Short mmCIF file of C-alpha atoms in Angstrom, two decimals:
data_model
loop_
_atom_site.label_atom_id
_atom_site.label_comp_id
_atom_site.label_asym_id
_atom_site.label_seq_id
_atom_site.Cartn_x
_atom_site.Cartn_y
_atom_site.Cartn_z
CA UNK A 1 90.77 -66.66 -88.06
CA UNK A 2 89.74 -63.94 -85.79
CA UNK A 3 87.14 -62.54 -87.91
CA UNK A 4 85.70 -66.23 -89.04
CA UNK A 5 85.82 -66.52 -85.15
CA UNK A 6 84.00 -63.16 -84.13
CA UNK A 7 81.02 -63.47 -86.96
CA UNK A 8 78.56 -66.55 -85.15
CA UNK A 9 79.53 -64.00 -81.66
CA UNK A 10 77.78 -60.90 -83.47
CA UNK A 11 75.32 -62.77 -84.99
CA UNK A 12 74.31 -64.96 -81.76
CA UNK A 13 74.27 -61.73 -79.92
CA UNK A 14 74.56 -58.51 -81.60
CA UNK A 15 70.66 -58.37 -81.16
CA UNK A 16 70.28 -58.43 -77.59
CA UNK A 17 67.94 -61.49 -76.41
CA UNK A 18 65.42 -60.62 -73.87
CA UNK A 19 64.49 -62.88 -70.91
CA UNK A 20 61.47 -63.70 -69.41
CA UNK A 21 60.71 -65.62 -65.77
CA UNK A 22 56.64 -66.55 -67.51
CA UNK A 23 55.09 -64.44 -63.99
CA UNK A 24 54.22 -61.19 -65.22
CA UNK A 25 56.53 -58.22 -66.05
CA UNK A 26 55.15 -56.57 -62.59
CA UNK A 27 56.21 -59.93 -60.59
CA UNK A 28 59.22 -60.06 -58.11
CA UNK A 29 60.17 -63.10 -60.36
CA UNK A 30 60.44 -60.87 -63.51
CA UNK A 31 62.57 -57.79 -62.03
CA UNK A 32 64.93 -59.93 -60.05
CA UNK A 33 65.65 -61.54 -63.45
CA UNK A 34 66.24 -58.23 -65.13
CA UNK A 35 68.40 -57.22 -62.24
CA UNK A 36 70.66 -60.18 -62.64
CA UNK A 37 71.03 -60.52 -66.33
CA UNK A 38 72.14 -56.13 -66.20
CA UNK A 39 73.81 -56.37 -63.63
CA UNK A 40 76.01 -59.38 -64.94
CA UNK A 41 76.15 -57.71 -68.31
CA UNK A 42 75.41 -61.44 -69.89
CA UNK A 43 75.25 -60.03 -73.33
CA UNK A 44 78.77 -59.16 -73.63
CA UNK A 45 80.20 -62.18 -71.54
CA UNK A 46 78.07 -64.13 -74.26
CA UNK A 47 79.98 -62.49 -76.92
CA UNK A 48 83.31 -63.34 -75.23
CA UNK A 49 82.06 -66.57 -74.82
CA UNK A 50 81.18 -67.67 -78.09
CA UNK A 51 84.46 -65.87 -79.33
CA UNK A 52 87.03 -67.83 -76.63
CA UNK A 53 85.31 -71.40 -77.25
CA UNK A 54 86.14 -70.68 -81.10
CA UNK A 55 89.91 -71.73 -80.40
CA UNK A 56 89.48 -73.34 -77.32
CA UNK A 57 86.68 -75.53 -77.73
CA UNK A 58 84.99 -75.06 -74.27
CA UNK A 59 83.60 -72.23 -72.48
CA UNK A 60 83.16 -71.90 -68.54
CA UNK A 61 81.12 -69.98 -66.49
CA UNK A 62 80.50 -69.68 -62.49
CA UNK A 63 77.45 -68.42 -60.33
CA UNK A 64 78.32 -67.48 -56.86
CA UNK A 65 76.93 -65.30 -53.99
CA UNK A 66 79.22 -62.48 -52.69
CA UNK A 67 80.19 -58.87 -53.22
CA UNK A 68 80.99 -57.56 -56.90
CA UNK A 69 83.96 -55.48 -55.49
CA UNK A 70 87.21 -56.88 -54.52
CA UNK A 71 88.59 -55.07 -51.43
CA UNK A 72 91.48 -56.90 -50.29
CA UNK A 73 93.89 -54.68 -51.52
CA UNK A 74 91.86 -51.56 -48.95
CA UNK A 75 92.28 -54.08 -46.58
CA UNK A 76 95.75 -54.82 -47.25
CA UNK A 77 96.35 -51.08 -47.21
CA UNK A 78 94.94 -50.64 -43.38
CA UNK A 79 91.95 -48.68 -44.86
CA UNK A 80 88.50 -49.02 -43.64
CA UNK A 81 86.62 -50.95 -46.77
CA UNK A 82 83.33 -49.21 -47.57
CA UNK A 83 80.29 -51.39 -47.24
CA UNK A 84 79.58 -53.43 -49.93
CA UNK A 85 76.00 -55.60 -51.01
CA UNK A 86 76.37 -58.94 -51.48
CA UNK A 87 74.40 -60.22 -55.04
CA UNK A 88 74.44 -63.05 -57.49
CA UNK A 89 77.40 -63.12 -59.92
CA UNK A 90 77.62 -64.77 -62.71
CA UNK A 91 81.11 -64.50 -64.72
CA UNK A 92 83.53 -66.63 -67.30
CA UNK A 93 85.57 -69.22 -65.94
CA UNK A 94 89.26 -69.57 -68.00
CA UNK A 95 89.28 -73.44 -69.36
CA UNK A 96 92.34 -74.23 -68.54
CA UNK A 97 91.98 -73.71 -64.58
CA UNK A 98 88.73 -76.00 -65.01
CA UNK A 99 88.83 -79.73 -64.59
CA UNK A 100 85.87 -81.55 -64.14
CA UNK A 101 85.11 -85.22 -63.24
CA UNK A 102 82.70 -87.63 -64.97
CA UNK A 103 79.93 -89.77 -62.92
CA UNK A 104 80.51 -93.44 -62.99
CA UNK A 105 79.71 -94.85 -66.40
CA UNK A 106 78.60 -91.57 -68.05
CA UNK A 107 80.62 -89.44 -70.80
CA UNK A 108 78.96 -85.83 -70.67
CA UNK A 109 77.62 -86.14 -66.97
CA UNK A 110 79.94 -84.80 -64.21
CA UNK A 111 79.81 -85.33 -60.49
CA UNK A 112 82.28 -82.49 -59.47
CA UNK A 113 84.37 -80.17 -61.14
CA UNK A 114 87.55 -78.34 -59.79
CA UNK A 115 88.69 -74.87 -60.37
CA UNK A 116 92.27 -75.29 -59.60
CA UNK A 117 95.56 -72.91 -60.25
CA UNK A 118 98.74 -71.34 -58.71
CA UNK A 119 99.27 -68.90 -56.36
CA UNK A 120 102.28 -67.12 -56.24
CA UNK A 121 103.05 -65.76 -52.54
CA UNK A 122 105.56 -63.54 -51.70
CA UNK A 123 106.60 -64.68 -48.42
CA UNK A 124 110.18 -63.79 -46.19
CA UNK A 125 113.54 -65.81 -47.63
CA UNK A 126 115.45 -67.75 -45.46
CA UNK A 127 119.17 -67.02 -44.92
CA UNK A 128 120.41 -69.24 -47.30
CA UNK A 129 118.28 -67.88 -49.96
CA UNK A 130 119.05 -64.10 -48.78
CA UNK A 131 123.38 -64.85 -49.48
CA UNK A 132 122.48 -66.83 -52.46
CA UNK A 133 119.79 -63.98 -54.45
CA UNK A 134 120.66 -60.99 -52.70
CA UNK A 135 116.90 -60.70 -51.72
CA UNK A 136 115.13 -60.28 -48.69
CA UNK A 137 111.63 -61.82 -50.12
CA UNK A 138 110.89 -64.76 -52.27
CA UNK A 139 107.97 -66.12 -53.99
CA UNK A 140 106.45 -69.71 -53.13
CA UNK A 141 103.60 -71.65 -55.36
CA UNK A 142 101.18 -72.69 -54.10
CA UNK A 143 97.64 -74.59 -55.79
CA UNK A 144 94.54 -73.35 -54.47
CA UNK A 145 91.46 -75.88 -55.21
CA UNK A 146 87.82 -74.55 -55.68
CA UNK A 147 86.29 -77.82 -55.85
CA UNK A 148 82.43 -77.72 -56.94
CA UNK A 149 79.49 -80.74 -55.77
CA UNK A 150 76.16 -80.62 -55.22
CA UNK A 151 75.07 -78.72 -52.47
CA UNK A 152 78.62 -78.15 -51.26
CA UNK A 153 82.19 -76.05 -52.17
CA UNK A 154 85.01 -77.26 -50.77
CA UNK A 155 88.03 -74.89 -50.71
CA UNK A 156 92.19 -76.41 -50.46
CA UNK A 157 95.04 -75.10 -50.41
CA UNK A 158 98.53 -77.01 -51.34
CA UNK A 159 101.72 -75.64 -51.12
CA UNK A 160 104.04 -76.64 -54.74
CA UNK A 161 107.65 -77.17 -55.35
CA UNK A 162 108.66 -76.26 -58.55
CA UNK A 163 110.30 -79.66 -60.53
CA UNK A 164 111.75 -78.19 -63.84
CA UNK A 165 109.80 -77.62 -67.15
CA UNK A 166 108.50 -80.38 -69.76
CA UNK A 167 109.08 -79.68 -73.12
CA UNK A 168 107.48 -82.65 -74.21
CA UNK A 169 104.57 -81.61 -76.21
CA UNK A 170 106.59 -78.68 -78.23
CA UNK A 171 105.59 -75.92 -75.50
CA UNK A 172 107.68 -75.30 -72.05
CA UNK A 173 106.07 -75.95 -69.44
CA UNK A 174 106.49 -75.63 -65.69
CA UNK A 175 105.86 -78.77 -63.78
CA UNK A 176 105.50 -79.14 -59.85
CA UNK A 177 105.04 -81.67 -57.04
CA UNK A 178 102.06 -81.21 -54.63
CA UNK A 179 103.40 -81.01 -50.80
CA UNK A 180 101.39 -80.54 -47.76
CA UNK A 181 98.26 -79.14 -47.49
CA UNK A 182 98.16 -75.72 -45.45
CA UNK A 183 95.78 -73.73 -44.30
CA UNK A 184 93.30 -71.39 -46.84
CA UNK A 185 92.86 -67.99 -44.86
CA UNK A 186 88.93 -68.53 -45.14
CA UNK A 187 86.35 -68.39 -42.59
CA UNK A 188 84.89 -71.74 -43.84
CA UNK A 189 86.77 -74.10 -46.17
CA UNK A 190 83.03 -75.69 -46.65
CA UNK A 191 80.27 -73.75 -47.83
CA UNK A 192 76.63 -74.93 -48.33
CA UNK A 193 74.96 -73.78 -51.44
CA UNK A 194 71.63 -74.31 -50.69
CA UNK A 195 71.03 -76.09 -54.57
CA UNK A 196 71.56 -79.34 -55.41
CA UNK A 197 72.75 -78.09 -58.72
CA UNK A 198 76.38 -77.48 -59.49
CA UNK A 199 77.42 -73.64 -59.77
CA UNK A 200 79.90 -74.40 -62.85
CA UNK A 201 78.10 -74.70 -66.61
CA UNK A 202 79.78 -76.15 -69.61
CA UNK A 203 79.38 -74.13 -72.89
CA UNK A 204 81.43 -76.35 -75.87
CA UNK A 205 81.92 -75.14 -79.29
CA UNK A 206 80.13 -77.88 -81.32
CA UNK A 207 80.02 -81.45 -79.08
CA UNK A 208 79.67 -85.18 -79.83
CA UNK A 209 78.53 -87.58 -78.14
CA UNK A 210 81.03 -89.87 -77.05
CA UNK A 211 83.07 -86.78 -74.86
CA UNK A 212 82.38 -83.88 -72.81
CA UNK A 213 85.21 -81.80 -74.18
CA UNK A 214 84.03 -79.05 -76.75
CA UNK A 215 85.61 -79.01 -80.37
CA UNK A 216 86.87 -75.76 -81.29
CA UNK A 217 86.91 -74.24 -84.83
CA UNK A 218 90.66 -73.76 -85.30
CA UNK A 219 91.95 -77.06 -85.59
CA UNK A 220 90.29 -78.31 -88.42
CA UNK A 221 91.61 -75.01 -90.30
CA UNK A 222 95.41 -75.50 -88.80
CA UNK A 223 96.47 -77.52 -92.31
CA UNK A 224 94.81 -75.09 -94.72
CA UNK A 225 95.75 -72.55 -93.29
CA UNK A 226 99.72 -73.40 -93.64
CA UNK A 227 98.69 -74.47 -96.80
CA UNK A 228 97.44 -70.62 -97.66
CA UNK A 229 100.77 -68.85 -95.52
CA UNK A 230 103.27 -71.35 -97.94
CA UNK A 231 101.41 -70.07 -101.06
CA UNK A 232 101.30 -66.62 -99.83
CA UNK A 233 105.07 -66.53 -98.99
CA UNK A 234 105.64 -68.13 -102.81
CA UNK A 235 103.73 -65.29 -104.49
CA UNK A 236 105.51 -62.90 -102.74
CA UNK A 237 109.03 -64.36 -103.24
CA UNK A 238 108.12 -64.59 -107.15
CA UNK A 239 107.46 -61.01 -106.70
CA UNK A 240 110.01 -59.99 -105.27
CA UNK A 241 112.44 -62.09 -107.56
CA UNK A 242 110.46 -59.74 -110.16
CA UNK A 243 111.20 -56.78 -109.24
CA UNK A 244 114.73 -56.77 -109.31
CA UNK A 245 116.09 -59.40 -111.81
CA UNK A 246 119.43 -60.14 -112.92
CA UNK A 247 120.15 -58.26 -116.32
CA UNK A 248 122.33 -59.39 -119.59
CA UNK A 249 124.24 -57.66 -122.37
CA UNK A 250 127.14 -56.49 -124.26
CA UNK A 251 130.42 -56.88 -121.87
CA UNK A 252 130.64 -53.52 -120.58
CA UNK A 253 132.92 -52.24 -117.94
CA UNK A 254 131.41 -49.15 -116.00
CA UNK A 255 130.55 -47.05 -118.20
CA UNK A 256 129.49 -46.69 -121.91
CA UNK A 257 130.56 -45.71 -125.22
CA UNK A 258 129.12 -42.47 -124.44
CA UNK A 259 130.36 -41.98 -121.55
CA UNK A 260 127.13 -42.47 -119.59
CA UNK A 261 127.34 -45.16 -116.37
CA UNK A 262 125.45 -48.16 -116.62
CA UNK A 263 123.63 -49.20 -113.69
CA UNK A 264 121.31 -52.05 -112.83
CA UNK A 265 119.70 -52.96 -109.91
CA UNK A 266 120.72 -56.75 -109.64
CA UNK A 267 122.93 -58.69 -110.96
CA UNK A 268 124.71 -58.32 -114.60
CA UNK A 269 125.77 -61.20 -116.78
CA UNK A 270 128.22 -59.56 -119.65
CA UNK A 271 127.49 -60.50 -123.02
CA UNK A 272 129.24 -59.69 -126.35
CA UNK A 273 128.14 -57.13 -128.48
CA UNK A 274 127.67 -59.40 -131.27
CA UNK A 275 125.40 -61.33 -129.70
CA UNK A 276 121.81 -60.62 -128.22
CA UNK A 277 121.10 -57.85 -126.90
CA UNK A 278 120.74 -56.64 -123.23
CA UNK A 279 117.64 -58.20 -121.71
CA UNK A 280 116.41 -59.41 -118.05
CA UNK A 281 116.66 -63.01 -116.99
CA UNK A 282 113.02 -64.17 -116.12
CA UNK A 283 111.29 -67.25 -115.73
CA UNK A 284 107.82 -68.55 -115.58
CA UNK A 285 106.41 -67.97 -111.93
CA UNK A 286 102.94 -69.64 -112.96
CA UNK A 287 101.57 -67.19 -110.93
CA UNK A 288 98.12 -67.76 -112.47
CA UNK A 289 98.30 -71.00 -111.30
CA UNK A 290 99.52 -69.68 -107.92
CA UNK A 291 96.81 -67.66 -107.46
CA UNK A 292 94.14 -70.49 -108.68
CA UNK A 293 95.29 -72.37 -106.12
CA UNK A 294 95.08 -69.86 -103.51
CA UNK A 295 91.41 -68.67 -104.27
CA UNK A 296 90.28 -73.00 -104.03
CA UNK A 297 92.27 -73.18 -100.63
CA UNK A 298 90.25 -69.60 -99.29
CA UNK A 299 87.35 -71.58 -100.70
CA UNK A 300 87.43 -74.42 -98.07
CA UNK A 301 88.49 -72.19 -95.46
CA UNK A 302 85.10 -70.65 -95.69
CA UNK A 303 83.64 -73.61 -96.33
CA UNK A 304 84.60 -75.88 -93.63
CA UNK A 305 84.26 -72.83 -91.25
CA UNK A 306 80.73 -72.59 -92.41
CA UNK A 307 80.97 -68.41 -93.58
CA UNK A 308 79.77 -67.85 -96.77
CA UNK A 309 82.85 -65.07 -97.47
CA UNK A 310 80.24 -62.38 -99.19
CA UNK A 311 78.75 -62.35 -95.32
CA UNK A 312 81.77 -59.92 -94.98
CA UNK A 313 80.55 -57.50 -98.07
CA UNK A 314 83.23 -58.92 -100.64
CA UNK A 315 84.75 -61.50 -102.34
CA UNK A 316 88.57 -62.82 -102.14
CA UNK A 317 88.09 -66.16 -103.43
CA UNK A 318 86.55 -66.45 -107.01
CA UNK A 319 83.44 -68.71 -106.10
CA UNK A 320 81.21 -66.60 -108.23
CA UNK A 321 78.83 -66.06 -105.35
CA UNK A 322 78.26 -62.47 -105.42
CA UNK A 323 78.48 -60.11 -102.52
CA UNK A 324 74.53 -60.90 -101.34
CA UNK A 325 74.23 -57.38 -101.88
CA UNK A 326 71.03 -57.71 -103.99
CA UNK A 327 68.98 -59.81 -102.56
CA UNK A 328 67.08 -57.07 -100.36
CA UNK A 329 64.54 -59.02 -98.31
CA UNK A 330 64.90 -60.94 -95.03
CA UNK A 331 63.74 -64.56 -97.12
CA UNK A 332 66.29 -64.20 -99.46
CA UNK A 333 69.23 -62.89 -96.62
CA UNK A 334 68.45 -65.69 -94.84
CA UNK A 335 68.59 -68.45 -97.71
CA UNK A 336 72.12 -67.19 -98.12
CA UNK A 337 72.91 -67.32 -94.49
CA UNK A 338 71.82 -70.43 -94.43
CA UNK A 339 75.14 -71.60 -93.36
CA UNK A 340 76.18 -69.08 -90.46
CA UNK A 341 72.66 -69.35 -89.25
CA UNK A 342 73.22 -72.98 -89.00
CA UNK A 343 76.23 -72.52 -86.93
CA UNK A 344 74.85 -69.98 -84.91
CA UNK A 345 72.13 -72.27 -83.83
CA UNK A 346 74.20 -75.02 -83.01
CA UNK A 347 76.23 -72.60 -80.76
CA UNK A 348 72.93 -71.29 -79.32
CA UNK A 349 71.58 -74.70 -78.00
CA UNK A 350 74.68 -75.12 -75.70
CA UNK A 351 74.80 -71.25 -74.55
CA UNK A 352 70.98 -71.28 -73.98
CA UNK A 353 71.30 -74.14 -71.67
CA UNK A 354 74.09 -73.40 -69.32
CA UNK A 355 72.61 -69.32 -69.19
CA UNK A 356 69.61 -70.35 -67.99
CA UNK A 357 71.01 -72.81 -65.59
CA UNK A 358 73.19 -70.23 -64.43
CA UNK A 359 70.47 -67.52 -63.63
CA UNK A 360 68.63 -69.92 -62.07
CA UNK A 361 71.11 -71.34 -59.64
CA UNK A 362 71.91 -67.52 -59.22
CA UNK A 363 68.18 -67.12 -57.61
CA UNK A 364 68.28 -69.89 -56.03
CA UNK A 365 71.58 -68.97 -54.04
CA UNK A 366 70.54 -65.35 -53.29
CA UNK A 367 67.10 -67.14 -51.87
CA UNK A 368 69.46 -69.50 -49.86
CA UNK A 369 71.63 -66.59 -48.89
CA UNK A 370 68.94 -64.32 -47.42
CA UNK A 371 67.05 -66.69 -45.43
CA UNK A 372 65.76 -64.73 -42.28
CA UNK A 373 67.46 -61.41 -43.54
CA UNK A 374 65.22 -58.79 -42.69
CA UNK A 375 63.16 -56.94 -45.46
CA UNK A 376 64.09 -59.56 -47.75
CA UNK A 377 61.12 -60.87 -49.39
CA UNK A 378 61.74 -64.31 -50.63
CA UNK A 379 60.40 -65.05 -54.51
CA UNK A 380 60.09 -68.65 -56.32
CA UNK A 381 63.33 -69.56 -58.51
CA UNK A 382 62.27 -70.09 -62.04
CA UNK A 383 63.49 -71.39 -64.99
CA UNK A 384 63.90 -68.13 -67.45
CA UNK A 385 63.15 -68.13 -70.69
CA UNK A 386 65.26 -66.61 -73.32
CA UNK A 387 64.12 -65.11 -76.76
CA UNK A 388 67.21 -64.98 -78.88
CA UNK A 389 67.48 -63.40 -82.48
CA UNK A 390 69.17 -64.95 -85.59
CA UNK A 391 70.74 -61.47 -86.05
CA UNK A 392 69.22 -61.34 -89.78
CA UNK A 393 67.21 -58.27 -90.43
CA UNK A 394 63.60 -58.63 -90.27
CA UNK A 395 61.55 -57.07 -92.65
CA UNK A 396 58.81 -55.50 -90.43
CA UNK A 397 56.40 -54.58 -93.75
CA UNK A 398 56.86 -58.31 -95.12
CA UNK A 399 56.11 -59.94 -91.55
CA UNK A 400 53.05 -57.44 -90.87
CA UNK A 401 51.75 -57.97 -94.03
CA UNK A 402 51.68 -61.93 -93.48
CA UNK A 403 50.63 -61.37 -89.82
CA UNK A 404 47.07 -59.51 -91.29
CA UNK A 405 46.77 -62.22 -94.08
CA UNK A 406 46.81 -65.29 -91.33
CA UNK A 407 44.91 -63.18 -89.08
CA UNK A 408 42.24 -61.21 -91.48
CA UNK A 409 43.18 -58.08 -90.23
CA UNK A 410 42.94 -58.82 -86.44
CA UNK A 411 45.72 -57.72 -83.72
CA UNK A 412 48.47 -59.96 -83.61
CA UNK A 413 50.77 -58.21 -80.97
CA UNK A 414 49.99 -56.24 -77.91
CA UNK A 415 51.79 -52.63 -77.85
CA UNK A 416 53.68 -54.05 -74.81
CA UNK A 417 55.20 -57.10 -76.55
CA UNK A 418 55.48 -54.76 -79.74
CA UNK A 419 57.83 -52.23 -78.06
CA UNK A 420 59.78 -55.15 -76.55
CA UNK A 421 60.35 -56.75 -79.86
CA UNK A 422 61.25 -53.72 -81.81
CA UNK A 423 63.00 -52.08 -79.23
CA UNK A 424 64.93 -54.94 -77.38
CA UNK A 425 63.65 -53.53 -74.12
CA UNK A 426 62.64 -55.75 -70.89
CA UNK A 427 59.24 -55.51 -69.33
CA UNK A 428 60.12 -52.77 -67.28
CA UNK A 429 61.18 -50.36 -69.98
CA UNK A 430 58.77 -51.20 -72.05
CA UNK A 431 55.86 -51.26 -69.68
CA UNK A 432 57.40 -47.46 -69.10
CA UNK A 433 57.01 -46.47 -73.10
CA UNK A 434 53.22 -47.74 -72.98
CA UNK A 435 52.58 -45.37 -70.03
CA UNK A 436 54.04 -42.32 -71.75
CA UNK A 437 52.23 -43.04 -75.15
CA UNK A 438 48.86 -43.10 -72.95
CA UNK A 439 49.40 -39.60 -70.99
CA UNK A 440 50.54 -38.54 -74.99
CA UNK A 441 46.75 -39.86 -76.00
CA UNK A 442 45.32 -38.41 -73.10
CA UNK A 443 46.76 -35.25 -73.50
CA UNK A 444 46.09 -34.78 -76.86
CA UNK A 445 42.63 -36.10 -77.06
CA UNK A 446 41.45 -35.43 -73.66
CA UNK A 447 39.36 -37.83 -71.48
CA UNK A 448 35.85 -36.98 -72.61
CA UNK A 449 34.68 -40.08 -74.62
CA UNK A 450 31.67 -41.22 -77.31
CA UNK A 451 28.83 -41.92 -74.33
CA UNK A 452 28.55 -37.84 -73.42
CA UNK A 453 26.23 -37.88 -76.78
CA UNK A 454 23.84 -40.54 -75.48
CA UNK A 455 22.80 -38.56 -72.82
CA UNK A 456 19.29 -37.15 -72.28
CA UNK A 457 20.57 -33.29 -72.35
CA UNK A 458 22.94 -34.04 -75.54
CA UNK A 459 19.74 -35.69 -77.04
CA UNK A 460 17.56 -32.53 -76.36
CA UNK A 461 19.75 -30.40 -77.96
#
C-alpha cells in the first residue's frame, strides 16, 4: 500500500506549484508570500500530507505566530538562549490529538477545534511511592488543551489519573479520568489572534457530504488485500510441499543392492520390488488457477485504488494494458493517467483550500503581531493564488506549436512568466534570470541601436 499511497503525493507535488499574492512580483504582498511558503517548506509538508491522509483519512495543519526554534531545553540547562525572530509557522497537526466541534445544525462546519494530548511530567515521589518503586522521581499525566475559536486560543491544563487499559476495540489502550485543572506555566492562558478565522485547516482524503471526517484509501483495500496475503501464503506452501515430496519404491532398508545408500529428502513409503517403481507422491496444486486468481485480485487493487499498475513501468497483473511506454506525447500520457490524474485532483481541491487559508491567516497574524513594532511596514493580507501541476510531462514543442496556431504567430508568454513556468522559480528568481539575460544582450550587442543611421551626418556619408 505504501507505494499506491506515495504515487497521487509525487504527482500532486513532485512539480513544485508556484504562488502568487495578484500585486506584482516587486510588491511587499508578493515577497512576504515567498518568504512564508520557503520558509515553511510547504512543498514537502504537502507531500507528507497527502501521504498520512492516505491511511488516515484526514490531514491537519496549524498557523501560529512565534519563534521557529524551541529553546526550552537552553533554558532548562541555565544557558542564556540566543535571540530568536518571531515569524509565521505553518506545520502538520497529528489527527489523532485533533478534535474538532461542529456548529449547531451543520455537518462540515466547525465552531472550535481542540488540540488535546498527554503530558508526561516527571515530578518528586512521595514516600510511599519511594519504599514501594525504589525511585526517587515519578511520572504524572497530565492533558494539556490547545483549544482553537475565532479570534481567540484558549490554553488548559488537567492533571490525569491513569484508570487501566480498554481492550475493547482489539487494540490496548490506556484510559484515564480528568482531575483538577492546574495551572499551564504560560504568560497568558488567552491569546487574541487578531483573525476571525480559525488557525486549524482540515485536509480529508476524499469527503462526502453528510460528515466532516476524511475517508482514507486503506480501508476499502483491507479485504483484498487478505484476500491476496491468503493466496500468496497458498502458492508458497504448494511450493514448498514441491520441493521436497515424499518418495515411493521397492522396500529397501539403508542401503542398496550395490551397496550404495539411498537417501531422500522427505519422507519414504517402501514398496515391493514387484510392483511400481520408485516415484514422488504429488498432487495437483492448480497453481494456474492460483495464480489466475491472484493476477484478478491485483486487478481490483489497482482498480479501486484508482493506479493504473503500468504508472509504475510494469505489469504484475495480466490486464493486457501495456507498460504506457509507447505512447510518447503528453495527450496520449495523460489519456492513460486519466485515472491518477483524477485522484490527484480530487486530493488537490481539499489541499488547495486549507493552504491558502493557512498562508493567509499566517499574514494576517504576523500583521496582528507587529502592530506598532518599529520598522515594520504593515502590507494588505491576500488571498494567494496557487498554480499547481498535474505532474504529467508537458510537451513544450506540441504546446508552442498550438500556442502560434491560436495566436498566428504572436507572443503568447512574457520571458518573465516563461522562466517561471519552465523553471518553477517565484517572481523573485525569475525576475533575477531576465536581468542577467539583458546585461548578456547588452554585452554582446552593445547599446548603440537602428536610429544612429537616420541621422543627418550618417545620411551625408
Amino acid at each position: 500500500m505504501d507505494i499506491l499511497l506515495t504515487k497521487p503525493a509525487d504527482l500532486l507535488t513532485g512539480e513544485p506549484p508556484t504562488y502568487e499574492a495578484g500585486t506584482g512580483p516587486d510588491s511587499i504582498e508578493q515577497k512576504r508570500l515567498d518568504s512564508i511558503v520557503e520558509e515553511n517548506d510547504l512543498t514537502q509538508m504537502m507531500h507528507e500530507l497527502v501521504i498520512g491522509g492516505g491511511y488516515r483519512g484526514d490531514s491537519w495543519i496549524k498557523t501560529y505566530y512565534a519563534a521557529r526554534a524551541d529553546m526550552s531545553e537552553t533554558e532548562a540547562l541555565g544557558l542564556e538562549a540566543p535571540a530568536t525572530k518571531l515569524e509565521p509557522i505553518i506545520e502538520a497537526v497529528p489527527a489523532n490529538v485533533v478534535f474538532p466541534e461542529l456548529a449547531r445544525g451543520s455537518r462540515k462546519k466547525f465552531k472550535a477545534v481542540n488540540i488535546a494530548w498527554i503530558d508526561w511530567v516527571e515530578e518528586p515521589s512521595g514516600r510511599v511511592m519511594r519504599w514501594l518503586s525504589g525511585t526517587n522521581e515519578t511520572y504524572t499525566p497530565y492533558l494539556v488543551v490547545e483549544r482553537h475559536i475565532p479570534g481567540y486560543i484558549t490554553y488548559e491544563r488537567f492533571r490525569l489519573t491513569e484508570r487501566g487499559v480498554n481492550a475493547e476495540w482489539g487494540v490496548p489502550i490506556a484510559t484515564y479520568t480528568v482531575g483538577e485543572k492546574v495551572a499551564t506555566g504560560r504568560e497568558e492562558d488567552i491569546v487574541a489572534t487578531g483573525t476571525d478565522r480559525l488557525l486549524v485547516h482540515h485536509i480529508p482524503y476524499k469527503s462526502v457530504d453528510d460528515r466532516w471526517e476524511g475517508i482514507n484509501g486503506v480501508e476499502k483495500l483491507e479485504s483484498v488485500l487478505s484476500a491476496i496475503n491468503e493466496r500468496l501464503a497458498q502458492i508458497d506452501y504448494i511450493l514448498w510441499k514441491h520441493s521436497d515430496p515424499t518418495a515411493y519404491g521397492p522396500d529397501i532398508d539403508g542401503e542398496a543392492d550395490d551397496g550404495a545408500s539411498v537417501r531422500f529428502g522427505g519422507r519414504y513409503i517402501p514398496v515391493a520390488k514387484d510392483e511400481a517403481t520408485p516415484g514422488y507422491m504429488v498432487w495437483e496444486g492448480q497453481l494456474n488457477a492460483a495464480f489466475t486468481e491472484l493476477d484478478v485480485l491485483l486487478g481490483i487493487v489497482y482498480q479501486m485504488s484508482e493506479t493504473p499498475q503500468w504508472l509504475f513501468g510494469t505489469t504484475l497483473a495480466s490486464d493486457k494494458g501495456g507498460t504506457g511506454t509507447s505512447h510518447t506525447d503528453s495527450g496520449a500520457i495523460k489519456a492513460r493517467f486519466m485515472p491518477i490524474l483524477a485522484k490527484v485532483n480530487r486530493i488537490r481541491a481539499h489541499v488547495d483550500r486549507a493552504l491558502r487559508d493557512a498562508i493567509w491567516t499566517a499574514m494576517q497574524l504576523e500583521n496582528y503581531a507587529n502592530q506598532g513594532v518599529e520598522g515594520w511596514v504593515p502590507y494588505n493580507p491576500v488571498y494567494p493564488r496557487i498554480n499547481w501541476r498535474d505532474g504529467v510531462p508537458i510537451d513544450e514543442k506540441e504546446a508552442a506549436e498550438v500556442a502560434h496556431i491560436r495566436t498566428g504567430g504572436k507572443a503568447t508568454i512574457s520571458v518573465l512568466d516563461a522562466i517561471k513556468t519552465l523553471d518553477g522559480v517565484d517572481d523573485a528568481t525569475a525576475i533575477e534570470m531576465v536581468s542577467r539575460i539583458d546585461d548578456d544582450e547588452t554585452r554582446v550587442m552593445g547599446t548603440v541601436d537602428g536610429t544612429v543611421f537616420n541621422s543627418p551626418s550618417g545620411a551625408d556619408a
